[in-house]
Short mmCIF file of C-alpha atoms in Angstrom, two decimals:
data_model
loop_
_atom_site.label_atom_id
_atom_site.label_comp_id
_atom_site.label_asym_id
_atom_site.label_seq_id
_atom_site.Cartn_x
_atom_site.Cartn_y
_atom_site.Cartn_z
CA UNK A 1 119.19 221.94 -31.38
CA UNK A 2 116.09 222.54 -30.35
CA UNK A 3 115.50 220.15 -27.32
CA UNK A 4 118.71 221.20 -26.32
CA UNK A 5 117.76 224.90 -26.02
CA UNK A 6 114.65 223.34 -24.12
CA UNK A 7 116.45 221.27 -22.15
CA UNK A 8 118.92 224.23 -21.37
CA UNK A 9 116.16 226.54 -20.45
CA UNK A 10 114.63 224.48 -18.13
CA UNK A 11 117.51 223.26 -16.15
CA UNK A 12 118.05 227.49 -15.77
CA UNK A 13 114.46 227.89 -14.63
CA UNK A 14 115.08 225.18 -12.12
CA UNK A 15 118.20 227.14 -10.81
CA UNK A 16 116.83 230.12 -10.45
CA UNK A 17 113.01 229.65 -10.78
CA UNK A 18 110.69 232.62 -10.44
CA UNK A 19 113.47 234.85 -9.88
CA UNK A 20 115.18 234.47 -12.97
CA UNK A 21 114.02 237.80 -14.72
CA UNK A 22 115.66 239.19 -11.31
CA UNK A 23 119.12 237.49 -11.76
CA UNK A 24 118.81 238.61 -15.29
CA UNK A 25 118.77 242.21 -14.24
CA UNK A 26 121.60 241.65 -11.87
CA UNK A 27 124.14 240.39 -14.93
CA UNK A 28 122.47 243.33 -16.46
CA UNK A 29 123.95 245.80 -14.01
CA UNK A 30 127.48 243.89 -13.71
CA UNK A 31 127.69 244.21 -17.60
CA UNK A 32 126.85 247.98 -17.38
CA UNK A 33 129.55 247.92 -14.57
CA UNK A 34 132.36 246.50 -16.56
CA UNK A 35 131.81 248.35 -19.47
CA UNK A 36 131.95 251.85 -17.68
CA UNK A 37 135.08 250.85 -16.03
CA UNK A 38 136.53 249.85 -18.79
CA UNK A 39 135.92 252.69 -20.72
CA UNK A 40 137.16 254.90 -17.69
CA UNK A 41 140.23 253.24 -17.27
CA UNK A 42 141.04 252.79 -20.71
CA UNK A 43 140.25 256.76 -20.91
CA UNK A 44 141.68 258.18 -17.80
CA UNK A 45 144.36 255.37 -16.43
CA UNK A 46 145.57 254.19 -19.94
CA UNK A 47 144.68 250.55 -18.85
CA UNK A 48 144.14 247.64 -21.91
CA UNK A 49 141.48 245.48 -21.64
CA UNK A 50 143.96 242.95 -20.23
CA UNK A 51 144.91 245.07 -17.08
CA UNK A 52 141.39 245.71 -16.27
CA UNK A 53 140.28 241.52 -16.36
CA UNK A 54 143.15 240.78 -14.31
CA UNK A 55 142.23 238.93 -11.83
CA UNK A 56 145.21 237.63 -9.91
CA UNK A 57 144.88 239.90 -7.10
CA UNK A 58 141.37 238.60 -6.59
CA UNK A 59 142.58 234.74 -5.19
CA UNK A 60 142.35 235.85 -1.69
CA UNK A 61 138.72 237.43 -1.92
CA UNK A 62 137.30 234.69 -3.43
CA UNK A 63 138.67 232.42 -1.21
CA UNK A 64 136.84 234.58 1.40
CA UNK A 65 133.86 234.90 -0.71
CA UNK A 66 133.98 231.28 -0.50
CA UNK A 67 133.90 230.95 3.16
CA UNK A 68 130.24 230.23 4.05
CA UNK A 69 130.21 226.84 1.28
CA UNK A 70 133.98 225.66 2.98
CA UNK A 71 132.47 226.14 6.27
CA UNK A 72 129.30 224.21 4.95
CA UNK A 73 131.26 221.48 4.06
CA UNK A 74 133.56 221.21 7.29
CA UNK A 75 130.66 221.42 9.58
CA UNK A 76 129.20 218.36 7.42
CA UNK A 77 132.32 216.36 7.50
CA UNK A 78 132.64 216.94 11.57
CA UNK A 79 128.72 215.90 12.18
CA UNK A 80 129.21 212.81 9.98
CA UNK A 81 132.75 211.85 11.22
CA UNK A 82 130.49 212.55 14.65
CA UNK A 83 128.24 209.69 13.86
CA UNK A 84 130.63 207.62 12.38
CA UNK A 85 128.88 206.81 9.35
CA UNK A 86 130.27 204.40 6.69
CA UNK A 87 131.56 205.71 3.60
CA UNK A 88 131.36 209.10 4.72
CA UNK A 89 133.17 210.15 1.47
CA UNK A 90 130.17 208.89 -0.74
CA UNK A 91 127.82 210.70 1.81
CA UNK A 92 129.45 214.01 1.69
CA UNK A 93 129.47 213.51 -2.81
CA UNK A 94 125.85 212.85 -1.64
CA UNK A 95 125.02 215.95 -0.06
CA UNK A 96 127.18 217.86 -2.49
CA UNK A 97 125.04 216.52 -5.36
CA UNK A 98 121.54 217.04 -3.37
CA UNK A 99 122.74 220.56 -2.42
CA UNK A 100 124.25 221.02 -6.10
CA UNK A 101 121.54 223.98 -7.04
CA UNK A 102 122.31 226.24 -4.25
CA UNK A 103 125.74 225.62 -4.30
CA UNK A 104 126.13 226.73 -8.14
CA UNK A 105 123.69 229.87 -7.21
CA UNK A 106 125.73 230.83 -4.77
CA UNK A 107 129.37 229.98 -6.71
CA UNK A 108 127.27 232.25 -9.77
CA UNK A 109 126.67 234.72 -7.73
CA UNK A 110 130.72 235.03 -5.94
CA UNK A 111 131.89 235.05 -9.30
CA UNK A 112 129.64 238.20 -10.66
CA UNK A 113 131.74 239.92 -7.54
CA UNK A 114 135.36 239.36 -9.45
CA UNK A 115 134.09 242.06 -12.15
CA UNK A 116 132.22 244.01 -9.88
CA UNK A 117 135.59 244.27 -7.38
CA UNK A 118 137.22 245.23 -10.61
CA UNK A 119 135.24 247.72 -11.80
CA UNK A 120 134.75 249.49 -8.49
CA UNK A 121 138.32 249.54 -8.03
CA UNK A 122 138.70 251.03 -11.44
CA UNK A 123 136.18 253.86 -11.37
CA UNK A 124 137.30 254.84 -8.24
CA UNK A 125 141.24 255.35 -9.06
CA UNK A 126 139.59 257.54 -12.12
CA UNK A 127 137.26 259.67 -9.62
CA UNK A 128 139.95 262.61 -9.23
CA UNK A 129 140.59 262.55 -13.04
CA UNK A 130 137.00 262.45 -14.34
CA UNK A 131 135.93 265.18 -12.33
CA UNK A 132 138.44 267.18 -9.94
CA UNK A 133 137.99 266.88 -6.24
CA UNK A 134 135.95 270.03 -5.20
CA UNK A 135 133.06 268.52 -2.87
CA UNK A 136 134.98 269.21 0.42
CA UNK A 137 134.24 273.03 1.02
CA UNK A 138 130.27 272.02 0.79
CA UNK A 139 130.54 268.94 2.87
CA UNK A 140 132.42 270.68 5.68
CA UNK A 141 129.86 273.46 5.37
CA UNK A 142 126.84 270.94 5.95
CA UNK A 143 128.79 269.76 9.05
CA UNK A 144 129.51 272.65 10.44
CA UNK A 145 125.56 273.58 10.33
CA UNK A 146 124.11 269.90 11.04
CA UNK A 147 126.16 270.16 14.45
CA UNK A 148 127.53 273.56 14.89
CA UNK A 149 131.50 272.71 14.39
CA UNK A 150 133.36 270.26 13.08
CA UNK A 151 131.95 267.09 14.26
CA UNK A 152 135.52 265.29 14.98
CA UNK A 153 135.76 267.90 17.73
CA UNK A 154 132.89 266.72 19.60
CA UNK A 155 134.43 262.84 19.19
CA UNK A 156 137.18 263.72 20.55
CA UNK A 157 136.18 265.47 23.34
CA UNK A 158 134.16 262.49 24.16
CA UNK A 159 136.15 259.38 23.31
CA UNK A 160 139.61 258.60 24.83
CA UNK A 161 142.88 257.54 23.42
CA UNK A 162 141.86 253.62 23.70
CA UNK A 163 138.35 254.44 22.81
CA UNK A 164 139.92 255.38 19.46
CA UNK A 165 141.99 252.61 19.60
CA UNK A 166 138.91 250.39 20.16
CA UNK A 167 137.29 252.12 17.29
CA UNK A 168 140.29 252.19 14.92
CA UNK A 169 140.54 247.91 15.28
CA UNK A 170 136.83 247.58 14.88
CA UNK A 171 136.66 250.19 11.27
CA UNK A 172 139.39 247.16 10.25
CA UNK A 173 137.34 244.71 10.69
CA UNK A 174 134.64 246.13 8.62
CA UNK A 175 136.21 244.12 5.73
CA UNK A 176 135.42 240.80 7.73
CA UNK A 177 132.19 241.51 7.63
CA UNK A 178 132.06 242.61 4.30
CA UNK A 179 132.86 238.60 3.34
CA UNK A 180 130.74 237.65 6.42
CA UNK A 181 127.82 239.28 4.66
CA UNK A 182 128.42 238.83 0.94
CA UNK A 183 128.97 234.65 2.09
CA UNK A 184 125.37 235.28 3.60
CA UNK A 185 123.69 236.71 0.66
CA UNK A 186 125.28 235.01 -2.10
CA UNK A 187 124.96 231.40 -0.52
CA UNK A 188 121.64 232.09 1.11
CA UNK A 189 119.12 229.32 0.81
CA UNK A 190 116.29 232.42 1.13
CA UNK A 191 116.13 233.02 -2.35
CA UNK A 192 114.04 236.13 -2.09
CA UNK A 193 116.81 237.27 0.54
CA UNK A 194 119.28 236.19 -1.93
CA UNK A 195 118.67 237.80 -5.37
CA UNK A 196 117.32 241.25 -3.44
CA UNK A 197 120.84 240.78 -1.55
CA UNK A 198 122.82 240.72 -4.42
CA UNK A 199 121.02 243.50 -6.32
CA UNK A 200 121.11 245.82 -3.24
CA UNK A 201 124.80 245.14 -2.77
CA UNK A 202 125.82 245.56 -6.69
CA UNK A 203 123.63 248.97 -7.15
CA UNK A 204 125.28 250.41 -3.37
CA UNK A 205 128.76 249.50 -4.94
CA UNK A 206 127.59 250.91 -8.16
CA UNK A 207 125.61 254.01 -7.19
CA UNK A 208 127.28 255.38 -4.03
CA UNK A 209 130.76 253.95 -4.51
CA UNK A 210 130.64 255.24 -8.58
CA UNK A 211 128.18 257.23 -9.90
CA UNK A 212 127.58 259.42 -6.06
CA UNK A 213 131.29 259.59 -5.24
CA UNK A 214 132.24 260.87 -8.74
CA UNK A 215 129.66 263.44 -8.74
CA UNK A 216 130.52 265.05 -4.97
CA UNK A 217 134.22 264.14 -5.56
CA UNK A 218 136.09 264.80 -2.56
CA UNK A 219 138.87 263.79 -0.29
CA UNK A 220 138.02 263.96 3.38
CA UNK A 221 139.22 265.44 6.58
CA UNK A 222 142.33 262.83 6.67
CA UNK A 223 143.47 264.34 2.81
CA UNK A 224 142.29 268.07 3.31
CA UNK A 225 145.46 269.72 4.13
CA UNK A 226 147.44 267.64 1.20
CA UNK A 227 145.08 268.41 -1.47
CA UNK A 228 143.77 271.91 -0.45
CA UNK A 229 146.79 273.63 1.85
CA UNK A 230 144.08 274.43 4.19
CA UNK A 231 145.08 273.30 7.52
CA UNK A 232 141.76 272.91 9.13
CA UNK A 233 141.84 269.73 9.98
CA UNK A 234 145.20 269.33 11.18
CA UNK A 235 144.46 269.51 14.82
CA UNK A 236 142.55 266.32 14.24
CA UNK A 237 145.28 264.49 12.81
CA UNK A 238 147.67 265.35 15.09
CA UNK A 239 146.12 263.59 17.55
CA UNK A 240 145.45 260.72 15.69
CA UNK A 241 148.95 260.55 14.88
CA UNK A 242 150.03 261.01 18.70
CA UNK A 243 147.50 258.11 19.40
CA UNK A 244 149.45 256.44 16.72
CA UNK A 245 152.92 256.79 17.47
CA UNK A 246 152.02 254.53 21.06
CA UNK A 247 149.37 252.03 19.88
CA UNK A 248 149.55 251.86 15.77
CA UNK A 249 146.46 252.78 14.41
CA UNK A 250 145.55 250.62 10.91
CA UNK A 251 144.36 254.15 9.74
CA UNK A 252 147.09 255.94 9.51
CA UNK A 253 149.08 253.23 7.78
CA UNK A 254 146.02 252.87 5.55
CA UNK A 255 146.34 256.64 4.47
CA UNK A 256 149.73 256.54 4.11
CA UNK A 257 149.57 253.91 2.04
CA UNK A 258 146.24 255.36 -0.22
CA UNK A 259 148.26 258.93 -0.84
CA UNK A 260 151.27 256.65 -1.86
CA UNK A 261 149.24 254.77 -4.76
CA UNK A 262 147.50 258.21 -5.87
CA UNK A 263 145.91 257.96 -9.14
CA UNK A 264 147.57 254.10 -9.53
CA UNK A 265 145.50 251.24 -10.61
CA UNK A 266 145.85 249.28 -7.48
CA UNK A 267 144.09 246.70 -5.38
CA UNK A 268 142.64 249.06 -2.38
CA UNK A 269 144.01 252.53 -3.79
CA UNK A 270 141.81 255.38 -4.98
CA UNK A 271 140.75 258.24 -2.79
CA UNK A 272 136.91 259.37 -2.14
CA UNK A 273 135.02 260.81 0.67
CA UNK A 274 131.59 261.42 -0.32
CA UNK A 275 129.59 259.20 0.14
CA UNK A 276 131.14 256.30 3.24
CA UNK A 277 130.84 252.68 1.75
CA UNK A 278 132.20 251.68 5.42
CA UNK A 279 128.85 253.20 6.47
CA UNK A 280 126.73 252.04 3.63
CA UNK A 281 127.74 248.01 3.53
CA UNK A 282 127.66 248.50 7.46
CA UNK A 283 124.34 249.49 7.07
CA UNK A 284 123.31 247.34 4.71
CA UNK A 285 124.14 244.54 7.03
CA UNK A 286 122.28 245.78 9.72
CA UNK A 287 119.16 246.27 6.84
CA UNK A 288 119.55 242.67 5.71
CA UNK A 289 119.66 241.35 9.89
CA UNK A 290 116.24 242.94 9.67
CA UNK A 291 114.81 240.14 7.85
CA UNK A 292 115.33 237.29 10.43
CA UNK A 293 112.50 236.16 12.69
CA UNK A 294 114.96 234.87 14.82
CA UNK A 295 118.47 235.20 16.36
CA UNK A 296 117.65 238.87 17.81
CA UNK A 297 120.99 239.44 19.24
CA UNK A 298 122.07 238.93 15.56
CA UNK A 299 120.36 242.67 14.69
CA UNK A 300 121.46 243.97 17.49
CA UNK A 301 125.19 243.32 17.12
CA UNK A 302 124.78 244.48 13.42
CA UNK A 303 123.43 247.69 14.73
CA UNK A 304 126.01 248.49 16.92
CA UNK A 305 128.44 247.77 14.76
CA UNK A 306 127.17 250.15 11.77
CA UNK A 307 127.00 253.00 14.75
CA UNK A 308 130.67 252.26 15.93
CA UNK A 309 131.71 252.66 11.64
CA UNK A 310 129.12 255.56 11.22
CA UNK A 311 131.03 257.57 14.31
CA UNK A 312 134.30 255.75 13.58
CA UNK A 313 134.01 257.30 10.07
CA UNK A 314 134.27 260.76 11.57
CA UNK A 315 136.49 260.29 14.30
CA UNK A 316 139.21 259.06 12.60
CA UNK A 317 139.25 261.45 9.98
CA UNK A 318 137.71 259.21 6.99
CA UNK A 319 134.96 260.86 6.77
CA UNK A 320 132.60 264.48 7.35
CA UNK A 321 129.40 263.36 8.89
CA UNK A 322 127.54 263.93 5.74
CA UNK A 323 129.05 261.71 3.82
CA UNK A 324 127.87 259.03 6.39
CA UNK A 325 124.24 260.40 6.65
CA UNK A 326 123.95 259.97 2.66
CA UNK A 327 125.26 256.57 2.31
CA UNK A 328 122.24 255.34 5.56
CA UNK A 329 119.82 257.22 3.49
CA UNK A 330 121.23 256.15 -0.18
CA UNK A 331 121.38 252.51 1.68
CA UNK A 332 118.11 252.26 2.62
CA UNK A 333 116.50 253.21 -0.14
CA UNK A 334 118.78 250.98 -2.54
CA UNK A 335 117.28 247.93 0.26
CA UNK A 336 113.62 249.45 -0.39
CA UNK A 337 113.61 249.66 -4.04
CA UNK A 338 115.71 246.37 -4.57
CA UNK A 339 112.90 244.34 -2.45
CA UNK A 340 109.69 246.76 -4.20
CA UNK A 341 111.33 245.31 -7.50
CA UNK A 342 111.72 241.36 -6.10
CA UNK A 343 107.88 241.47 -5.12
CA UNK A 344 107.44 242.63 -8.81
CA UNK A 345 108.83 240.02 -10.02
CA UNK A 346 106.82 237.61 -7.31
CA UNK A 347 103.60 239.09 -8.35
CA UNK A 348 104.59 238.63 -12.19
CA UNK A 349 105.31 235.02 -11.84
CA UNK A 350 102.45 234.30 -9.91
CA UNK A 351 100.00 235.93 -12.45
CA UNK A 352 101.88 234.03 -15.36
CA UNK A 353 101.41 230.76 -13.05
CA UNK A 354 97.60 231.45 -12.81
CA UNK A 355 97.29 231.55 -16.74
CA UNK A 356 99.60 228.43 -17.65
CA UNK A 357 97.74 225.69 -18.85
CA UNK A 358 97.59 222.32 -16.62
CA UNK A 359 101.45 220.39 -17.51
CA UNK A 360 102.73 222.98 -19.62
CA UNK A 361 106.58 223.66 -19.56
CA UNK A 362 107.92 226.43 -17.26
CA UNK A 363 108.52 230.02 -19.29
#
């Protein structure tokens, strides 16, 4: 039993090697996740344990989750169809088994997101319920002194009807590059990169999307007028819905569909303003760019596109302006702390590695 539990222990230290008390934390945090959920569903949706671990609604994101290894694999079936190389079946089992550590990492790590997608989903269905949407008032209140009116107003008098069109396709595609940059961190061969990835990610999803939005609950310009009676923002969405009777926009079937499913447990529903995870993942991606030596236009694009969400945000009536300035700042310091705590960890295995004896077994 014994050499078992050695031989167990070391084949983990090889997976995740100096980085394991870091991985550690992160099931840490996805436990703590799942168990708040499922207290808050059980207590405010009525849900059984059973309805909260479903996970059938989940195929399709893993199968994007999964993206970067199938892509992996097709690119290394084209080059070695390419060279024409015999047996190229026993080569790619080859290069599966060589690659086998970061391919398990990474399939770890796209798992942990199944709860974590749960969870999220559940606390934020149970946001009105745990504490009654009442943030709005102060948020429109900060806008109204950060820029001296309603910021939507000054959008609008900028952008067009196909500039709003333009922005409305490119806020849909945010959830692209949500499984564009989860496949990045999760099958990362940068395993610093990786494992301060994956915490920052969990604790944004956790912190802002949970713990922040519950405490400012609110419901946004878009959900003002239903919730309140106060018709402030209807001039906005009047034109949004002009726009949309000639060109669709995917926001205003999106709220449509969110006021629908109301205080359902449903994959997508729940309704919360403060703070803008469209902003903060955006961000976040544009944060993690930062970290390449190479492939500027990369950062640049990344940049752009967390501006475009940031204003797109506001301009199509997701979102006041404030909840978009907390999730940058909330963001970045999530990134800061998350890679303060990785070089921790660095500096803790390297002082461990200075006093281990000459051949003695990894600890």
């Amino acid at each position: 039993a014994l050499a078992v539990a050695h031989g167990t222990r070391n084949r983990y230290m090889r997976m995740f090697g100096r980085y394991s008390p870091a991985y550690l934390a992160l099931i840490a945090l996805v436990v703590i996740e799942v168990i708040l959920a499922s207290i808050a569903g059980r207590t405010y949706l009525g849900l059984d344990p059973s309805d909260f671990l479903r996970l059938g609604d989940m195929r399709l994101r893993l199968a994007g989750w999964l993206l970067v290894p199938m892509l992996w694999l097709g690119s290394a079936a084209v080059h070695l169809a390419l060279r024409r190389i015999d047996r190229p079946t026993a080569k790619m089992l080859r290069l599966i088994r060589i690659s086998r550590t970061w391919l398990i990492r990474g399939a770890i790590l796209t798992a942990m997101l199944l709860p974590i997608t749960r969870a999220f989903g559940t606390m934020k269905s149970s946001i009105s319920r745990i504490v009654p949407f009442y943030g709005d008032k102060y948020l429109i209140e900060l806008d109204a002194m950060l820029f001296g009116q309603d910021p939507w107003k000054l959008s609008h008098a900028i952008i067009g009807d196909m500039g709003t069109v333009i922005i409305d396709r490119a806020y849909f595609l945010w959830f692209m590059c949500l499984v564009l940059l989860i496949g990045w961190i999760n099958f990362s061969r940068d395993q610093r990169f990786q494992i301060r990835g994956a915490l920052a990610f969990n604790l944004v999803w956790l912190l802002l999307g949970s713990v922040m939005a519950i405490s400012f609950s609110s419901v946004g310009p878009c959900f003002y007028e239903h919730f309140s009676g106060n018709p402030r923002f209807s001039g906005l969405m009047a034109d949004l819905e002009r726009i949309h009777a000639e060109h669709r926009l995917f926001a205003i079937g999106a709220m449509k569909f969110l006021l629908r499913s109301h205080g359902e447990f449903r994959l997508g529903a729940g309704i919360s303003a403060m703070p803008s995870l469209h902003v903060a993942i955006a961000f976040l991606g544009f944060l993690a760019t930062l970290t390449l030596k190479r492939m500027h236009w990369v950062k640049v694009v990344a940049g752009v596109f967390a501006l475009v969400i940031l204003v797109g945000s506001v301009h199509l009536g997701w979102h006041y302006a404030a909840d978009g300035l907390a999730s940058i700042i909330g963001t970045s310091l999530i990134w800061f702390g998350a890679g303060r705590f990785v070089d921790w960890i660095e500096r803790r295995a390297d002082a461990k590695a200075l006093t281990r004896p000459p051949n003695a077994p990894l600890a």
